[in-house]
mmCIF file with all atom_site columns, C-alpha atoms in Angstrom:
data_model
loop_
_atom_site.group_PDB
_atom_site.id
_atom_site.type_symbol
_atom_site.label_atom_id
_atom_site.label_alt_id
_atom_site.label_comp_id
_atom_site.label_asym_id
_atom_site.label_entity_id
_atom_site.label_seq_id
_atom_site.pdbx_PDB_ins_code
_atom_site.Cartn_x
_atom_site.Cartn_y
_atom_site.Cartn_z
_atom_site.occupancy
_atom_site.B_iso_or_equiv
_atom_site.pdbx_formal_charge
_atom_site.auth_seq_id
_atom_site.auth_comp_id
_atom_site.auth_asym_id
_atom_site.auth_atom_id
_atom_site.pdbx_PDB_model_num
ATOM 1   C CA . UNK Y 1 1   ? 17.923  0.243   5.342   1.00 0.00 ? 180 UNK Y CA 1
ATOM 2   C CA . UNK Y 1 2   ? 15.875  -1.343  7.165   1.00 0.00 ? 181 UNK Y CA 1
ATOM 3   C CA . UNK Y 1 3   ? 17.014  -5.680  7.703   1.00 0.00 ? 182 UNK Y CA 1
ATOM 4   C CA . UNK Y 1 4   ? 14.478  -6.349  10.781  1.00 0.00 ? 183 UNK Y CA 1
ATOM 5   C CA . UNK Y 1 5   ? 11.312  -8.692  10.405  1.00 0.00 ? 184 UNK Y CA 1
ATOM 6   C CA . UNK Y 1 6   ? 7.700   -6.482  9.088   1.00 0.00 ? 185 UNK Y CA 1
ATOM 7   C CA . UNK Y 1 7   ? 6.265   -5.026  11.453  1.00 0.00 ? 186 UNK Y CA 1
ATOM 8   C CA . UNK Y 1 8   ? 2.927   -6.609  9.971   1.00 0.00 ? 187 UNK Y CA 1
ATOM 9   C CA . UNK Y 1 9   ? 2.284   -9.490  7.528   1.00 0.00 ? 188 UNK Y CA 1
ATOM 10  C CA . UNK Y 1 10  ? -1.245  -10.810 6.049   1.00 0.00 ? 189 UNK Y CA 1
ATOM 11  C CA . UNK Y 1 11  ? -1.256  -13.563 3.597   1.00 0.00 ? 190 UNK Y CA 1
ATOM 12  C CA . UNK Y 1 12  ? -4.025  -12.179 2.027   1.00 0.00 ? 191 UNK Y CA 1
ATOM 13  C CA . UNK Y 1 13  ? -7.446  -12.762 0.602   1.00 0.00 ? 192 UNK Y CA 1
ATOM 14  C CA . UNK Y 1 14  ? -9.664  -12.339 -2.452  1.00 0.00 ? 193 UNK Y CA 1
ATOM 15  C CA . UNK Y 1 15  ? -11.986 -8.758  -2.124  1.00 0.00 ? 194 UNK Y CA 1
ATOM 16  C CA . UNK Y 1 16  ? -14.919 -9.387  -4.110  1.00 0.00 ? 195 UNK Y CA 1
ATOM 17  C CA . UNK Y 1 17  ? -15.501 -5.540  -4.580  1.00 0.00 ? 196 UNK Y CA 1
ATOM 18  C CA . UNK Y 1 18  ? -18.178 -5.687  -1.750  1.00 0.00 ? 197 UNK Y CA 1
ATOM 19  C CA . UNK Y 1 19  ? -19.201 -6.278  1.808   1.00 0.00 ? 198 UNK Y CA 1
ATOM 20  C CA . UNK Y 1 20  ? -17.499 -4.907  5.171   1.00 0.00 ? 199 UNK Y CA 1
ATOM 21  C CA . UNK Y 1 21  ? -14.082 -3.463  4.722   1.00 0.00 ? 200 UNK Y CA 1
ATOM 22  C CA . UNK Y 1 22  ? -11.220 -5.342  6.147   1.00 0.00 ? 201 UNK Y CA 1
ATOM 23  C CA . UNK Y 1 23  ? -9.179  -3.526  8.734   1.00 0.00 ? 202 UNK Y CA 1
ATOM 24  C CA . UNK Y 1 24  ? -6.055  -5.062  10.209  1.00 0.00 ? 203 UNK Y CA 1
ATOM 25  C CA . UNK Y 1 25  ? -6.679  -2.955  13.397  1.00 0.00 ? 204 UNK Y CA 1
ATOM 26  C CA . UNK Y 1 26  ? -9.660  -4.791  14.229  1.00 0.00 ? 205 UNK Y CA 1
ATOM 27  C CA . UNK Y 1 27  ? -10.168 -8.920  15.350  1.00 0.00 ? 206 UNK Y CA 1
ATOM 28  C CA . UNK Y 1 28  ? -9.238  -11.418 14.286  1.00 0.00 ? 207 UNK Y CA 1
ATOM 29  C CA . UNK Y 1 29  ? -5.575  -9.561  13.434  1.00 0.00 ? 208 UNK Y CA 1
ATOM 30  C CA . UNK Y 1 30  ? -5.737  -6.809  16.103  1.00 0.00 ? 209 UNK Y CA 1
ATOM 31  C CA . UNK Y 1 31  ? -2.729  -4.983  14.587  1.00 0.00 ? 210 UNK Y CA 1
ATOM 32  C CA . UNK Y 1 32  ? -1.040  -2.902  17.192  1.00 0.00 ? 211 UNK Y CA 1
ATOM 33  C CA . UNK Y 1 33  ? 2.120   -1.940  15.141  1.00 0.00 ? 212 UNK Y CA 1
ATOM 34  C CA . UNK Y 1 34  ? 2.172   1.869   14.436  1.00 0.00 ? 213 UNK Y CA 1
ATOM 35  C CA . UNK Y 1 35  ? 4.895   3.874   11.833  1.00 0.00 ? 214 UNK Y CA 1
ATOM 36  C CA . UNK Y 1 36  ? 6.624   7.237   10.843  1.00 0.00 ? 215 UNK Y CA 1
ATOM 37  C CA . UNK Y 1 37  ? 9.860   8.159   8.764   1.00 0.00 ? 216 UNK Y CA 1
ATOM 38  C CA . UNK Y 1 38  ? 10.957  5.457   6.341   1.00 0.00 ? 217 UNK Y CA 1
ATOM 39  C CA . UNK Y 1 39  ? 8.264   3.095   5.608   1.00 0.00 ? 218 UNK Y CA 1
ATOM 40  C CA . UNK Y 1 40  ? 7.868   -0.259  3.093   1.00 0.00 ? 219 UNK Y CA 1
ATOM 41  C CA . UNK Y 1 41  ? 5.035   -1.857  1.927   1.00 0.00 ? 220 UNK Y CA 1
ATOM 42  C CA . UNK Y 1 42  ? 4.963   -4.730  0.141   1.00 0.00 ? 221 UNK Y CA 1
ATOM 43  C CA . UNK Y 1 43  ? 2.374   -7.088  -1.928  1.00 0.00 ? 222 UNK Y CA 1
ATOM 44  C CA . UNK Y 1 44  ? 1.360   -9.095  -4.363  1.00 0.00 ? 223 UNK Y CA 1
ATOM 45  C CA . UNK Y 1 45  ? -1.932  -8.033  -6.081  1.00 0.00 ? 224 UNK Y CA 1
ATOM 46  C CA . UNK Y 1 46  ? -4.146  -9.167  -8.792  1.00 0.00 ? 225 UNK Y CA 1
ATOM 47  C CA . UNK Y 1 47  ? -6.974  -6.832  -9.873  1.00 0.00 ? 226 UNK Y CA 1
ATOM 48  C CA . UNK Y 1 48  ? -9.597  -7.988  -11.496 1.00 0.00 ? 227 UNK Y CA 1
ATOM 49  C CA . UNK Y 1 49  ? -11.660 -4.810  -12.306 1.00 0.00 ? 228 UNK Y CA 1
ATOM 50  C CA . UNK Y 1 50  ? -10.575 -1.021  -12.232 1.00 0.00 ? 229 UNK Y CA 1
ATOM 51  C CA . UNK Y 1 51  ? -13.002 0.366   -9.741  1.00 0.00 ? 230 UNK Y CA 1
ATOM 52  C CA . UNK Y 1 52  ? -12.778 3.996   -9.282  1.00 0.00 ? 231 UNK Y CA 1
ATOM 53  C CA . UNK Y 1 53  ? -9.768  4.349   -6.552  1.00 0.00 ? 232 UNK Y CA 1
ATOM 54  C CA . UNK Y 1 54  ? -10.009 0.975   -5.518  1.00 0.00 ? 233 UNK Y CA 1
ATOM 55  C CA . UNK Y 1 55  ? -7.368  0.734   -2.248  1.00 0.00 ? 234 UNK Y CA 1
ATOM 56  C CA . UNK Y 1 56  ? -4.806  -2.048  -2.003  1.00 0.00 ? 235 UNK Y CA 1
ATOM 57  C CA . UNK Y 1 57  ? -4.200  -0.459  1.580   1.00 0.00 ? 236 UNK Y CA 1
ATOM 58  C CA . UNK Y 1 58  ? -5.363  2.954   3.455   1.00 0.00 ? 237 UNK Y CA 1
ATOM 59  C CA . UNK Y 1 59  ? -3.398  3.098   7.082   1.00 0.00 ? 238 UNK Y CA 1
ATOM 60  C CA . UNK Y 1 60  ? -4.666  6.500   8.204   1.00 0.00 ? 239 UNK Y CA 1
ATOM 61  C CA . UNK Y 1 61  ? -7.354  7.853   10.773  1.00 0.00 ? 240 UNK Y CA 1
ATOM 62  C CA . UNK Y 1 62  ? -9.682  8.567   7.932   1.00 0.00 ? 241 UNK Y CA 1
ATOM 63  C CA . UNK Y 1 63  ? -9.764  10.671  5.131   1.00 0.00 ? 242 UNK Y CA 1
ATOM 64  C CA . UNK Y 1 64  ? -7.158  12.986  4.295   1.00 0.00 ? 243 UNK Y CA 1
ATOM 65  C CA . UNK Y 1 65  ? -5.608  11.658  8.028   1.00 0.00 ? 244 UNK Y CA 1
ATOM 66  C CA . UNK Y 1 66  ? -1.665  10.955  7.629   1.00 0.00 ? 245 UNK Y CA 1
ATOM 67  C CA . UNK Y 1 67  ? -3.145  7.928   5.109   1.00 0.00 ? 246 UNK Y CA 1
ATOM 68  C CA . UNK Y 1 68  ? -0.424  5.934   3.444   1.00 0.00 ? 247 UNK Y CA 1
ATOM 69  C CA . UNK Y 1 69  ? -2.504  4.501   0.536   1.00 0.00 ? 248 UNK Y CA 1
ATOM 70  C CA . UNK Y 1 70  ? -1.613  2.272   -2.569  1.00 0.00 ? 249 UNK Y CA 1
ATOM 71  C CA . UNK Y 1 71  ? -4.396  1.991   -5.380  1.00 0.00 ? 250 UNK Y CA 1
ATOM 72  C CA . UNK Y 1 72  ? -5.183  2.364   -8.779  1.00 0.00 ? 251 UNK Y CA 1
ATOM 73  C CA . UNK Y 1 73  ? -6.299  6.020   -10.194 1.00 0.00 ? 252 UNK Y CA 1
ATOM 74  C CA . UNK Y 1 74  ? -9.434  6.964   -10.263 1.00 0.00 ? 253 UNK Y CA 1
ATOM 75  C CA . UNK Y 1 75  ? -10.784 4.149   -12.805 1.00 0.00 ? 254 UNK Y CA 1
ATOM 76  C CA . UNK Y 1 76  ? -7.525  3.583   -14.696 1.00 0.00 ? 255 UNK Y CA 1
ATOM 77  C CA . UNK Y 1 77  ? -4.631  1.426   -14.673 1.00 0.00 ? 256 UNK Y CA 1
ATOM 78  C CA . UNK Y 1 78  ? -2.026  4.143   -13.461 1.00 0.00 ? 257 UNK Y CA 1
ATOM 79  C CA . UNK Y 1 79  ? -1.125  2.727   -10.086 1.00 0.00 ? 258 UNK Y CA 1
ATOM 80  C CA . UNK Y 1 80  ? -0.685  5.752   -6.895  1.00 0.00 ? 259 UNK Y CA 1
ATOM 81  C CA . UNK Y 1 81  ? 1.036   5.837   -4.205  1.00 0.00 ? 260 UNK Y CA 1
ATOM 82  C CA . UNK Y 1 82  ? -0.080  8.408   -1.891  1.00 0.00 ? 261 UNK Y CA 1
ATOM 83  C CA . UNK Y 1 83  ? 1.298   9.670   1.610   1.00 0.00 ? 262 UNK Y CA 1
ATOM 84  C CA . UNK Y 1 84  ? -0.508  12.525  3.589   1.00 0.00 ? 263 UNK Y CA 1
ATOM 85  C CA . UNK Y 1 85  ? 1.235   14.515  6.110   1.00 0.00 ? 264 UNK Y CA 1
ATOM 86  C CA . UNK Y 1 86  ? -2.216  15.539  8.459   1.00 0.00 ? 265 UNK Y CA 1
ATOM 87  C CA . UNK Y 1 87  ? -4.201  16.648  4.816   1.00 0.00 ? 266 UNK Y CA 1
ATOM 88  C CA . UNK Y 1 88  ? -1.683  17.457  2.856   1.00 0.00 ? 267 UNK Y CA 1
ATOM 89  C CA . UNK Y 1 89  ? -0.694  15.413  0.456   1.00 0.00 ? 268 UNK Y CA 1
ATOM 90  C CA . UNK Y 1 90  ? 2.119   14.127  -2.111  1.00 0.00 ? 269 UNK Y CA 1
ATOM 91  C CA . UNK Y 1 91  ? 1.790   12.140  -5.055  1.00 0.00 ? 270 UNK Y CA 1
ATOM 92  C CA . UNK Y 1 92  ? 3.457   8.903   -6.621  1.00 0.00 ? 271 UNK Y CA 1
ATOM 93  C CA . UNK Y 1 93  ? 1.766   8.209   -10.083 1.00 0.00 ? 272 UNK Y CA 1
ATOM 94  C CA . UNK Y 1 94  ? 2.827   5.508   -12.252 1.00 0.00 ? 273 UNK Y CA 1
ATOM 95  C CA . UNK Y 1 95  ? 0.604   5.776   -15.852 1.00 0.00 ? 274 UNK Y CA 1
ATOM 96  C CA . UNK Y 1 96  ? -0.312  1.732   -17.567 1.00 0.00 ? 275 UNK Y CA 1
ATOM 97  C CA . UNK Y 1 97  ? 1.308   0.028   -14.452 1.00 0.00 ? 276 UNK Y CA 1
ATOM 98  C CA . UNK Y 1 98  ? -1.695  -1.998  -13.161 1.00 0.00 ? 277 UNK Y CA 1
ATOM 99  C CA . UNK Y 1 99  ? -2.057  -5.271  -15.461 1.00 0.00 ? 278 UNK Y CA 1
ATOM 100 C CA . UNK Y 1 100 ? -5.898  -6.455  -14.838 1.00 0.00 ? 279 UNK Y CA 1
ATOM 101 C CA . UNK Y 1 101 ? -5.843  -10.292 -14.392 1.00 0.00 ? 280 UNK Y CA 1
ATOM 102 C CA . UNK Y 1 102 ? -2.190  -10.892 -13.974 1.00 0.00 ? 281 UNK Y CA 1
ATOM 103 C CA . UNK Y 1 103 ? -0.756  -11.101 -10.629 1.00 0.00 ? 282 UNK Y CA 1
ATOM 104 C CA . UNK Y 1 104 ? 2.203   -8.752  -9.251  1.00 0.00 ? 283 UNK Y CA 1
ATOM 105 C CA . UNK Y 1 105 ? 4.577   -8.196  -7.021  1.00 0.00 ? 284 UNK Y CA 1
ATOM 106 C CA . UNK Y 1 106 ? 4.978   -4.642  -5.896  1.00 0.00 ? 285 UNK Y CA 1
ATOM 107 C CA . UNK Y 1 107 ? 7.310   -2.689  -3.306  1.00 0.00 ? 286 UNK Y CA 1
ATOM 108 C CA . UNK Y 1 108 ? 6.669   0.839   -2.227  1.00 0.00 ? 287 UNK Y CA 1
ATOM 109 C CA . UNK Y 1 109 ? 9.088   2.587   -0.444  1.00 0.00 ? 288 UNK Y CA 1
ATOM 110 C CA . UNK Y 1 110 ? 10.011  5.825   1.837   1.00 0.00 ? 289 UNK Y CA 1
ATOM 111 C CA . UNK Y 1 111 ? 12.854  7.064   2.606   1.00 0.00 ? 290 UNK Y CA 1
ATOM 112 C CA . UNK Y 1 112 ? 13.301  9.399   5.892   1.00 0.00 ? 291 UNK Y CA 1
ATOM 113 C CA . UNK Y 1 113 ? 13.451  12.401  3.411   1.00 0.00 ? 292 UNK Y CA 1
ATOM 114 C CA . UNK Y 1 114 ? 10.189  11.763  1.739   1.00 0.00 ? 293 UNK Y CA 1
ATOM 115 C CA . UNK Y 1 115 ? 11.626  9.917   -1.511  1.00 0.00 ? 294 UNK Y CA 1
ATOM 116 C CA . UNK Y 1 116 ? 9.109   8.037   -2.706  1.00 0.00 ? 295 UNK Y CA 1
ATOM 117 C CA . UNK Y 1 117 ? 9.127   4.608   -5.146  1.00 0.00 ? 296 UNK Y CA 1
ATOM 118 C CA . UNK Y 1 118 ? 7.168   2.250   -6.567  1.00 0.00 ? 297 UNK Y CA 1
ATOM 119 C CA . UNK Y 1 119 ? 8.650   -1.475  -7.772  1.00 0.00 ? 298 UNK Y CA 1
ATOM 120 C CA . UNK Y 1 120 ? 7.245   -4.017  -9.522  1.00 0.00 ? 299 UNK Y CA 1
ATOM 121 C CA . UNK Y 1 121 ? 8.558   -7.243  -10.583 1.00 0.00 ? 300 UNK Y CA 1
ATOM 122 C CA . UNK Y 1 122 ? 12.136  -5.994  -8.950  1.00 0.00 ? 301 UNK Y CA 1
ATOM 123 C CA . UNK Y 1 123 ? 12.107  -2.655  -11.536 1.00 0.00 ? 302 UNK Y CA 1
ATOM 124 C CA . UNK Y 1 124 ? 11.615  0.699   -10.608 1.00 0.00 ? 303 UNK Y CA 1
ATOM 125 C CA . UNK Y 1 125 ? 8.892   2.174   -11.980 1.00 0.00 ? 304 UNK Y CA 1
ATOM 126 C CA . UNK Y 1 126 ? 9.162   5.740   -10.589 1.00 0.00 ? 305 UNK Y CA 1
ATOM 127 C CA . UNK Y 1 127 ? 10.278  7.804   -7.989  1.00 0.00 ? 306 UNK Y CA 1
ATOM 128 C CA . UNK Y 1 128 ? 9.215   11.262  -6.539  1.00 0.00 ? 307 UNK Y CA 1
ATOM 129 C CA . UNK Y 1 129 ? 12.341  12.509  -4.777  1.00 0.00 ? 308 UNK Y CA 1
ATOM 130 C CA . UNK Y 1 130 ? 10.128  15.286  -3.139  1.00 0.00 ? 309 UNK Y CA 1
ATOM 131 C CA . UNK Y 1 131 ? 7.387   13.274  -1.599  1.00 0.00 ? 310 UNK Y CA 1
ATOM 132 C CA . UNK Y 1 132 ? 6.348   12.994  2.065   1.00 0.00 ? 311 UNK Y CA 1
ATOM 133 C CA . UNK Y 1 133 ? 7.951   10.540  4.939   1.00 0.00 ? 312 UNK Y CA 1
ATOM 134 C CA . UNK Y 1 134 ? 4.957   9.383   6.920   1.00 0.00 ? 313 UNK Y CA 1
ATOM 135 C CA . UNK Y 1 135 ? 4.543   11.494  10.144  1.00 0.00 ? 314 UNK Y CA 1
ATOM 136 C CA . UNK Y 1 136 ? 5.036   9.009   13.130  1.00 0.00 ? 315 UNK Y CA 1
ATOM 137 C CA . UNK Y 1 137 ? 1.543   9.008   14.723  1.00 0.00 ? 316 UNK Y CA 1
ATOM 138 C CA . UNK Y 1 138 ? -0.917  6.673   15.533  1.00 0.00 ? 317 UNK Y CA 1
ATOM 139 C CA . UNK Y 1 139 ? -3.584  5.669   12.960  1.00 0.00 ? 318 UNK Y CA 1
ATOM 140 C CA . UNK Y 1 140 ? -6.421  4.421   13.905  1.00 0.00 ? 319 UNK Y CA 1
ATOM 141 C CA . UNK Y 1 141 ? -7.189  2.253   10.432  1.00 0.00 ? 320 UNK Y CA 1
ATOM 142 C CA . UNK Y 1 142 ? -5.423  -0.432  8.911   1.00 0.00 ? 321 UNK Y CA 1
ATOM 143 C CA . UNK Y 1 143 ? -7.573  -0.627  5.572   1.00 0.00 ? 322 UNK Y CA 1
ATOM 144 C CA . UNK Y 1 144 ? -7.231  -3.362  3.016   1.00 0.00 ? 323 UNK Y CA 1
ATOM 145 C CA . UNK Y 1 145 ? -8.865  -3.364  -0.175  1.00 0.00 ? 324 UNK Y CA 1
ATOM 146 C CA . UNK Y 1 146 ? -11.360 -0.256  1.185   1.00 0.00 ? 325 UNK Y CA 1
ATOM 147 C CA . UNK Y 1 147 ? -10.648 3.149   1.405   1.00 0.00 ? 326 UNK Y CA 1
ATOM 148 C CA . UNK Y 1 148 ? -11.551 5.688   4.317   1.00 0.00 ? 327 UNK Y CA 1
ATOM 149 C CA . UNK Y 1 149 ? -12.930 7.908   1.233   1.00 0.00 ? 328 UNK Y CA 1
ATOM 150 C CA . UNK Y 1 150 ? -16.855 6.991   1.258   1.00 0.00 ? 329 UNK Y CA 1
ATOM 151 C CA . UNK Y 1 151 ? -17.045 7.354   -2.926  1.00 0.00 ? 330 UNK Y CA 1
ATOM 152 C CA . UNK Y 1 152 ? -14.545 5.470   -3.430  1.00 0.00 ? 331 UNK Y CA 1
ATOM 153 C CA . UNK Y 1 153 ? -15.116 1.797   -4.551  1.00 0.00 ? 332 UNK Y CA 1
ATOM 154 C CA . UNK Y 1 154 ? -13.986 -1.384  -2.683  1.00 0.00 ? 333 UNK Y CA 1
ATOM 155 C CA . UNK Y 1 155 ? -10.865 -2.835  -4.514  1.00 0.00 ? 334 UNK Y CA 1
ATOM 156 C CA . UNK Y 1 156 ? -11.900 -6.105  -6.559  1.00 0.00 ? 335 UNK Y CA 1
ATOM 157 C CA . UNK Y 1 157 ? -9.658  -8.515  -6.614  1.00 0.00 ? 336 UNK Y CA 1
ATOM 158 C CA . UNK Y 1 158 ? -6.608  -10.428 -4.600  1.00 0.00 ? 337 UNK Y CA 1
ATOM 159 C CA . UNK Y 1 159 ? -3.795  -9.262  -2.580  1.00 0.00 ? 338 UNK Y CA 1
ATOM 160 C CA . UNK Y 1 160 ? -1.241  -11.702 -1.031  1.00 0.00 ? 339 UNK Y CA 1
ATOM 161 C CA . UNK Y 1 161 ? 1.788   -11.216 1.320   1.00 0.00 ? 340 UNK Y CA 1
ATOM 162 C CA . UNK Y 1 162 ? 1.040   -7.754  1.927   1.00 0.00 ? 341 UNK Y CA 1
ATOM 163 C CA . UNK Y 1 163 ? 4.282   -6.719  4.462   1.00 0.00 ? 342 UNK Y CA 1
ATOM 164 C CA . UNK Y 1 164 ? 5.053   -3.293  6.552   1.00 0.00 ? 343 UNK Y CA 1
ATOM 165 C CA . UNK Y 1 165 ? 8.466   -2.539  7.973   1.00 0.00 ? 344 UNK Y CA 1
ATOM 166 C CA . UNK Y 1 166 ? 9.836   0.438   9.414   1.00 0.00 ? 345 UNK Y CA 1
ATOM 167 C CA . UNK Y 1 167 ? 12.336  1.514   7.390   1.00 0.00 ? 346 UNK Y CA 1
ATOM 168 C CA . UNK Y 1 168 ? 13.272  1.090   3.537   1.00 0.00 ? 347 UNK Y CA 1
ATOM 169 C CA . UNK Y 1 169 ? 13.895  -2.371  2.639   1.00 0.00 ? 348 UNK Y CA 1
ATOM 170 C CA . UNK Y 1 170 ? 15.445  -3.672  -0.819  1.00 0.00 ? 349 UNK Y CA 1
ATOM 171 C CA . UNK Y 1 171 ? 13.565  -5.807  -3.032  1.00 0.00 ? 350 UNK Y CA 1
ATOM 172 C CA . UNK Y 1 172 ? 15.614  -8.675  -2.145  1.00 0.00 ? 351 UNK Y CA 1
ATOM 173 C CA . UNK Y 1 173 ? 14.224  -8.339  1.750   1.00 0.00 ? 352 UNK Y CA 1
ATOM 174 C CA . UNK Y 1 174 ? 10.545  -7.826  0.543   1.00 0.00 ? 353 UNK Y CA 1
ATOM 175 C CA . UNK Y 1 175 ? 10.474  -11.164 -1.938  1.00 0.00 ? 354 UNK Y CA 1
ATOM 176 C CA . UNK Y 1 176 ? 13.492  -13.341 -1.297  1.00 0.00 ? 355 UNK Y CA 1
ATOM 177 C CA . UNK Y 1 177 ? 14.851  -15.486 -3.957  1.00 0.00 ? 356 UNK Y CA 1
ATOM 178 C CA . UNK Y 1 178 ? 12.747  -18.742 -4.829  1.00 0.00 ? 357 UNK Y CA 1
ATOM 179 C CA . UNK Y 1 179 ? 9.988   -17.259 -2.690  1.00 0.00 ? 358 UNK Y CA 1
ATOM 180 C CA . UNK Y 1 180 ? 6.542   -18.561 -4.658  1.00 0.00 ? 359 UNK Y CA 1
ATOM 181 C CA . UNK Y 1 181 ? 3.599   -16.005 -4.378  1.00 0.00 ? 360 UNK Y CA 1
#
């Protein structure tokens, strides 16, 4: 488990489904922070339209790049989770979890052996229990709310308190009690 501080936090801002992607890596945030093995992310999101694969994050190198993405699939409201090892990937799909308009807190987590799970409002929604750990190399692109895929769509909507640690983290560490989003 992992207790430290996130490697990364952004408060977060509205996407409007348009314009330049936003990547952490790049000023004004300059993210240097890299990851492998156990990994959580963390976030609250709103959408307000189902684009088709419309990225809450993408930290990879580009596509199919040891990406660790989070978005909804293809124009639906089943929510992904999706970790490549170089272009091979495994899959976390969670059918009628995205709630357009409503806002959300989510955790997704994995463990050193590749078990993968999705929270939201502090309940599990799944788990794959043969999924991927994130390799521990450098990626080059911290993407939020775009995608290193060129067809797929820009993510409409907001995402708040988006947090990285190394290491699997309970939901208690990811939204402490009391904490407003």
């Amino acid at each position: 488990r992992a207790e430290q501080a996130p490697l990364l936090v952004f408060p977060g801002q509205r996407f409007s489904g348009s314009g330049p992607p936003l990547d952490l890596r790049q000023a004004p945030h300059s993210c240097k922070v890299d990851f492998g093995e156990a990994v959580s992310v963390s976030f609250v999101a709103r959408w307000e339209a189902l684009s088709t694969w419309s990225r809450i994050i993408d930290f990879g190198s580009g596509p199919e790049s040891d990406n660790v993405t989070i978005s909804n699939f293809d124009k639906g409201r089943g929510l992904v989770a999706d970790v490549y090892r170089s272009s091979s990937r495994k899959r976390l799909l969670i059918p009628g979890a995205i709630k357009v308009g409503v806002s959300q807190r989510y955790l997704f987590t994995v463990n050193s052996s590749g078990c993968m799970r999705l929270t939201r409002e502090g309940v599990v929604l799944g788990e794959l229990s043969a999924g991927y750990a994130p390799r521990d190399v450098a990626r080059s692109r911290f993407l939020v709310g775009a995608s290193s895929w060129p067809s797929d769509s820009r993510f409409q909507g907001h995402v708040a308190d988006l947090k990285l640690w190394s290491g699997v983290v309970a939901w208690e560490i990811a939204f402490p009690e009391g904490q407003d989003f």
